């Protein structure tokens, strides 16, 4: 299991481009299951989650050709409709094949995703959506089994105790493209990844309006064709790089930055004193060039994670790390995954003063963090520890980097191109080498 050795204290500067979005790419790859002709997806990030999805889609009978950041997916329609636990357990997002398989084959069997480090992640809303479209839903041997002779358009309410559901909205939207009549999703997720998926589905011949708002209307079409679609830039990667620049008092130019998808984050960064400046107003706000600079101590701020367009839960940990360097007390409230705080105790090991009570954390700014060995336990929490290491005095090792590799494409290479000093290494190999040395020098 790889780890990072980070030598902190370097001010980041230079230019970098944001990769395609993992959370848009995964449901879009799944949507390709419904196409009668080839789907070409462009600008996919090179991540282990994408590799897992390729494995799953191949097992479902798709032919997949990869060429760098592009992938061509063909589903001849003779494949399987069973997503096995062995694959689903490696990636919860596998649940996004449920709607597309039901649409294409009239049935789907998908292993129920299990526990998750960031908290409970039920799928009741996904299932409610499938039932509303006329499917039967059963649990059999740990698998969700959905079946429908004919899907029928309906009004589907997808609001839950923590807001809507992103992948649940993706699943219902996909299934509804094959339903007879009109489906209206009320309390739909408004996340940009849903807009990007709707855009792709419309290119495949679907008729979807309202994506990006809480009411999405889908007119069922029966069958869909292939398309050529470029995946949107990853707003969470973009936000993480912006915070990396800010936390090192850096000066970084970021290309393909989805500015209008990050307004809540930019608002909070500005409130701390970080500047995010659009370099060319003529570029589209969803893919533009910005410069992120910060050259003084930061102001403390309050922020609460919320469904889009609120502050994204996927940037909570990274922003919390930045606020460790503010002059005063900040308050962070997590409203999507109230237990998503695995990074807190690791930050404390580096000298942070962060106090958690339930879903709220008080961050008391400190003059400095000090490098320490810390352990990653989830994807975004890992990113926050890397950011802490960049700004800390001395050396930080972040172990279990495989969590990070699920959502960031060679983050160390990207940050090193801006001047960071991060080395990837295999701690087990290092231990083995030193044991060998001890053996060879013992009598
Ligand atoms: N929820 C329910 N019932 C459901 C589904 C969700 O109560 O049937 C609850 C969840 O427990 C949570 C809230 O609703 O409290 C939102 O969950 P959602 O379903 O929206 O999450 P998701 O679709 O499974 C996606 C992203 C996550 C991101 C969340 C929230 C992908 C592949 N994953 O998950 O991304 O945190 O939306 O924005 O799109 C990440 O990239 O690190 C990540 C975890």
PDB file of C-alpha atoms and ligand atoms in Angstrom, residues 21-24 26-27 49 91-96 116 118-128 158-170 189 191 193 234-236 306-308 312-315 334-338 340 378-381 406-408, ligand 1:
ATOM      1  CA  UNK A  21     -14.942  14.574 -13.285  1.00  0.00           C
ATOM      2  CA  UNK A  22     -15.013  11.128 -11.691  1.00  0.00           C
ATOM      3  CA  UNK A  23     -18.511  11.635 -10.327  1.00  0.00           C
ATOM      4  CA  UNK A  24     -19.827  12.633 -13.749  1.00  0.00           C
ATOM      5  CA  UNK A  26     -19.131   6.962 -13.504  1.00  0.00           C
ATOM      6  CA  UNK A  27     -22.901   7.374 -14.148  1.00  0.00           C
ATOM      7  CA  UNK A  49     -12.572   4.084  -9.662  1.00  0.00           C
ATOM      8  CA  UNK A  91     -16.825   0.839  -5.377  1.00  0.00           C
ATOM      9  CA  UNK A  92     -20.196   1.937  -3.973  1.00  0.00           C
ATOM     10  CA  UNK A  93     -20.879   4.018  -7.076  1.00  0.00           C
ATOM     11  CA  UNK A  94     -21.495   0.708  -8.926  1.00  0.00           C
ATOM     12  CA  UNK A  95     -25.118   1.236  -7.838  1.00  0.00           C
ATOM     13  CA  UNK A  96     -25.390   3.629 -10.809  1.00  0.00           C
ATOM     14  CA  UNK A 116     -18.757   3.136   4.051  1.00  0.00           C
ATOM     15  CA  UNK A 118     -17.929   8.387   5.633  1.00  0.00           C
ATOM     16  CA  UNK A 119     -21.159   7.152   7.243  1.00  0.00           C
ATOM     17  CA  UNK A 120     -24.423   5.399   6.432  1.00  0.00           C
ATOM     18  CA  UNK A 121     -25.189   5.385   2.758  1.00  0.00           C
ATOM     19  CA  UNK A 122     -28.641   3.920   2.225  1.00  0.00           C
ATOM     20  CA  UNK A 123     -30.127   3.395  -1.246  1.00  0.00           C
ATOM     21  CA  UNK A 124     -33.814   3.516  -0.231  1.00  0.00           C
ATOM     22  CA  UNK A 125     -34.478   6.537  -2.446  1.00  0.00           C
ATOM     23  CA  UNK A 126     -33.046   4.760  -5.523  1.00  0.00           C
ATOM     24  CA  UNK A 127     -35.383   1.841  -4.847  1.00  0.00           C
ATOM     25  CA  UNK A 128     -38.356   4.090  -4.209  1.00  0.00           C
ATOM     26  CA  UNK A 158     -36.485  11.901  -4.273  1.00  0.00           C
ATOM     27  CA  UNK A 159     -36.143  14.086  -1.158  1.00  0.00           C
ATOM     28  CA  UNK A 160     -34.618  12.390   1.890  1.00  0.00           C
ATOM     29  CA  UNK A 161     -33.513  13.420   5.371  1.00  0.00           C
ATOM     30  CA  UNK A 162     -30.256  14.866   3.986  1.00  0.00           C
ATOM     31  CA  UNK A 163     -31.633  16.366   0.802  1.00  0.00           C
ATOM     32  CA  UNK A 164     -31.878  14.636  -2.547  1.00  0.00           C
ATOM     33  CA  UNK A 165     -29.678  11.848  -3.839  1.00  0.00           C
ATOM     34  CA  UNK A 166     -27.210  12.399  -6.674  1.00  0.00           C
ATOM     35  CA  UNK A 167     -26.800   8.825  -7.914  1.00  0.00           C
ATOM     36  CA  UNK A 168     -30.463   8.101  -7.106  1.00  0.00           C
ATOM     37  CA  UNK A 169     -31.453  10.951  -9.442  1.00  0.00           C
ATOM     38  CA  UNK A 170     -29.075   9.548 -12.089  1.00  0.00           C
ATOM     39  CA  UNK A 189     -30.435  16.503  -7.142  1.00  0.00           C
ATOM     40  CA  UNK A 191     -25.585  18.826  -8.933  1.00  0.00           C
ATOM     41  CA  UNK A 193     -22.901  16.048 -12.668  1.00  0.00           C
ATOM     42  CA  UNK A 234     -13.960  17.799 -11.816  1.00  0.00           C
ATOM     43  CA  UNK A 235     -15.156  20.529  -9.456  1.00  0.00           C
ATOM     44  CA  UNK A 236     -13.806  18.711  -6.395  1.00  0.00           C
ATOM     45  CA  UNK A 306     -25.342  21.404   1.638  1.00  0.00           C
ATOM     46  CA  UNK A 307     -26.640  19.921  -1.585  1.00  0.00           C
ATOM     47  CA  UNK A 308     -25.639  21.896  -4.681  1.00  0.00           C
ATOM     48  CA  UNK A 312     -20.015  20.515  -1.279  1.00  0.00           C
ATOM     49  CA  UNK A 313     -19.410  17.854   1.355  1.00  0.00           C
ATOM     50  CA  UNK A 314     -16.592  16.568  -0.887  1.00  0.00           C
ATOM     51  CA  UNK A 315     -14.553  19.732  -0.086  1.00  0.00           C
ATOM     52  CA  UNK A 334     -21.558  18.818   7.891  1.00  0.00           C
ATOM     53  CA  UNK A 335     -25.154  18.313   6.782  1.00  0.00           C
ATOM     54  CA  UNK A 336     -24.820  15.620   4.112  1.00  0.00           C
ATOM     55  CA  UNK A 337     -22.732  12.948   5.858  1.00  0.00           C
ATOM     56  CA  UNK A 338     -22.763  14.002   9.548  1.00  0.00           C
ATOM     57  CA  UNK A 340     -17.605  12.522   7.684  1.00  0.00           C
ATOM     58  CA  UNK A 378     -11.358   7.994   2.963  1.00  0.00           C
ATOM     59  CA  UNK A 379     -10.894   9.782  -0.326  1.00  0.00           C
ATOM     60  CA  UNK A 380     -11.474  13.456   0.553  1.00  0.00           C
ATOM     61  CA  UNK A 381     -10.064  13.085   4.049  1.00  0.00           C
ATOM     62  CA  UNK A 406      -9.696   6.656  -6.242  1.00  0.00           C
ATOM     63  CA  UNK A 407     -10.422  10.315  -6.950  1.00  0.00           C
ATOM     64  CA  UNK A 408      -7.184  12.166  -7.745  1.00  0.00           C
TER      65      UNK A 408
HETATM   66  N1  LIG B   1     -29.358   9.120   1.019  1.00  0.00           N
HETATM   67  C1  LIG B   1     -30.471   8.526   1.534  1.00  0.00           C
HETATM   68  N2  LIG B   1     -31.098   7.560   0.791  1.00  0.00           N
HETATM   69  C2  LIG B   1     -30.666   7.207  -0.446  1.00  0.00           C
HETATM   70  C3  LIG B   1     -29.532   7.837  -0.971  1.00  0.00           C
HETATM   71  C4  LIG B   1     -28.898   8.800  -0.216  1.00  0.00           C
HETATM   72  O1  LIG B   1     -30.892   8.827   2.659  1.00  0.00           O
HETATM   73  O2  LIG B   1     -31.278   6.344  -1.083  1.00  0.00           O
HETATM   74  C5  LIG B   1     -28.658  10.143   1.802  1.00  0.00           C
HETATM   75  C6  LIG B   1     -27.179   9.816   2.024  1.00  0.00           C
HETATM   76  O3  LIG B   1     -27.002   8.987   3.150  1.00  0.00           O
HETATM   77  C7  LIG B   1     -26.580  11.187   2.200  1.00  0.00           C
HETATM   78  C8  LIG B   1     -27.394  12.046   1.236  1.00  0.00           C
HETATM   79  O4  LIG B   1     -28.608  11.325   1.029  1.00  0.00           O
HETATM   80  O5  LIG B   1     -26.797  11.650   3.504  1.00  0.00           O
HETATM   81  C9  LIG B   1     -26.736  12.309  -0.094  1.00  0.00           C
HETATM   82  O6  LIG B   1     -26.289  11.085  -0.680  1.00  0.00           O
HETATM   83  P1  LIG B   1     -26.230  10.860  -2.250  1.00  0.00           P
HETATM   84  O7  LIG B   1     -27.110   9.736  -2.618  1.00  0.00           O
HETATM   85  O8  LIG B   1     -26.470  12.174  -2.924  1.00  0.00           O
HETATM   86  O9  LIG B   1     -24.738  10.428  -2.453  1.00  0.00           O
HETATM   87  P2  LIG B   1     -24.226   9.551  -3.679  1.00  0.00           P
HETATM   88  O10 LIG B   1     -25.008   9.870  -4.875  1.00  0.00           O
HETATM   89  O11 LIG B   1     -24.088   8.145  -3.256  1.00  0.00           O
HETATM   90  C10 LIG B   1     -22.505  11.272  -4.624  1.00  0.00           C
HETATM   91  C11 LIG B   1     -21.021  11.339  -4.796  1.00  0.00           C
HETATM   92  C12 LIG B   1     -20.349  11.513  -3.456  1.00  0.00           C
HETATM   93  C13 LIG B   1     -20.873  12.805  -2.817  1.00  0.00           C
HETATM   94  C14 LIG B   1     -22.397  12.711  -2.676  1.00  0.00           C
HETATM   95  C15 LIG B   1     -23.020  13.990  -2.142  1.00  0.00           C
HETATM   96  C16 LIG B   1     -20.645   9.952  -6.736  1.00  0.00           C
HETATM   97  C17 LIG B   1     -20.032   8.734  -7.311  1.00  0.00           C
HETATM   98  N3  LIG B   1     -20.547  10.108  -5.423  1.00  0.00           N
HETATM   99  O12 LIG B   1     -22.747  10.116  -3.820  1.00  0.00           O
HETATM  100  O13 LIG B   1     -18.965  11.674  -3.726  1.00  0.00           O
HETATM  101  O14 LIG B   1     -20.294  12.982  -1.545  1.00  0.00           O
HETATM  102  O15 LIG B   1     -22.977  12.455  -3.983  1.00  0.00           O
HETATM  103  O16 LIG B   1     -22.708  15.064  -2.951  1.00  0.00           O
HETATM  104  O17 LIG B   1     -21.175  10.769  -7.451  1.00  0.00           O
HETATM  105  C18 LIG B   1     -16.663  11.520  -3.297  1.00  0.00           C
HETATM  106  O18 LIG B   1     -16.466  11.770  -4.494  1.00  0.00           O
HETATM  107  O19 LIG B   1     -15.747  11.545  -2.429  1.00  0.00           O
HETATM  108  C19 LIG B   1     -18.018  11.189  -2.858  1.00  0.00           C
HETATM  109  C20 LIG B   1     -18.268  10.533  -1.723  1.00  0.00           C
END
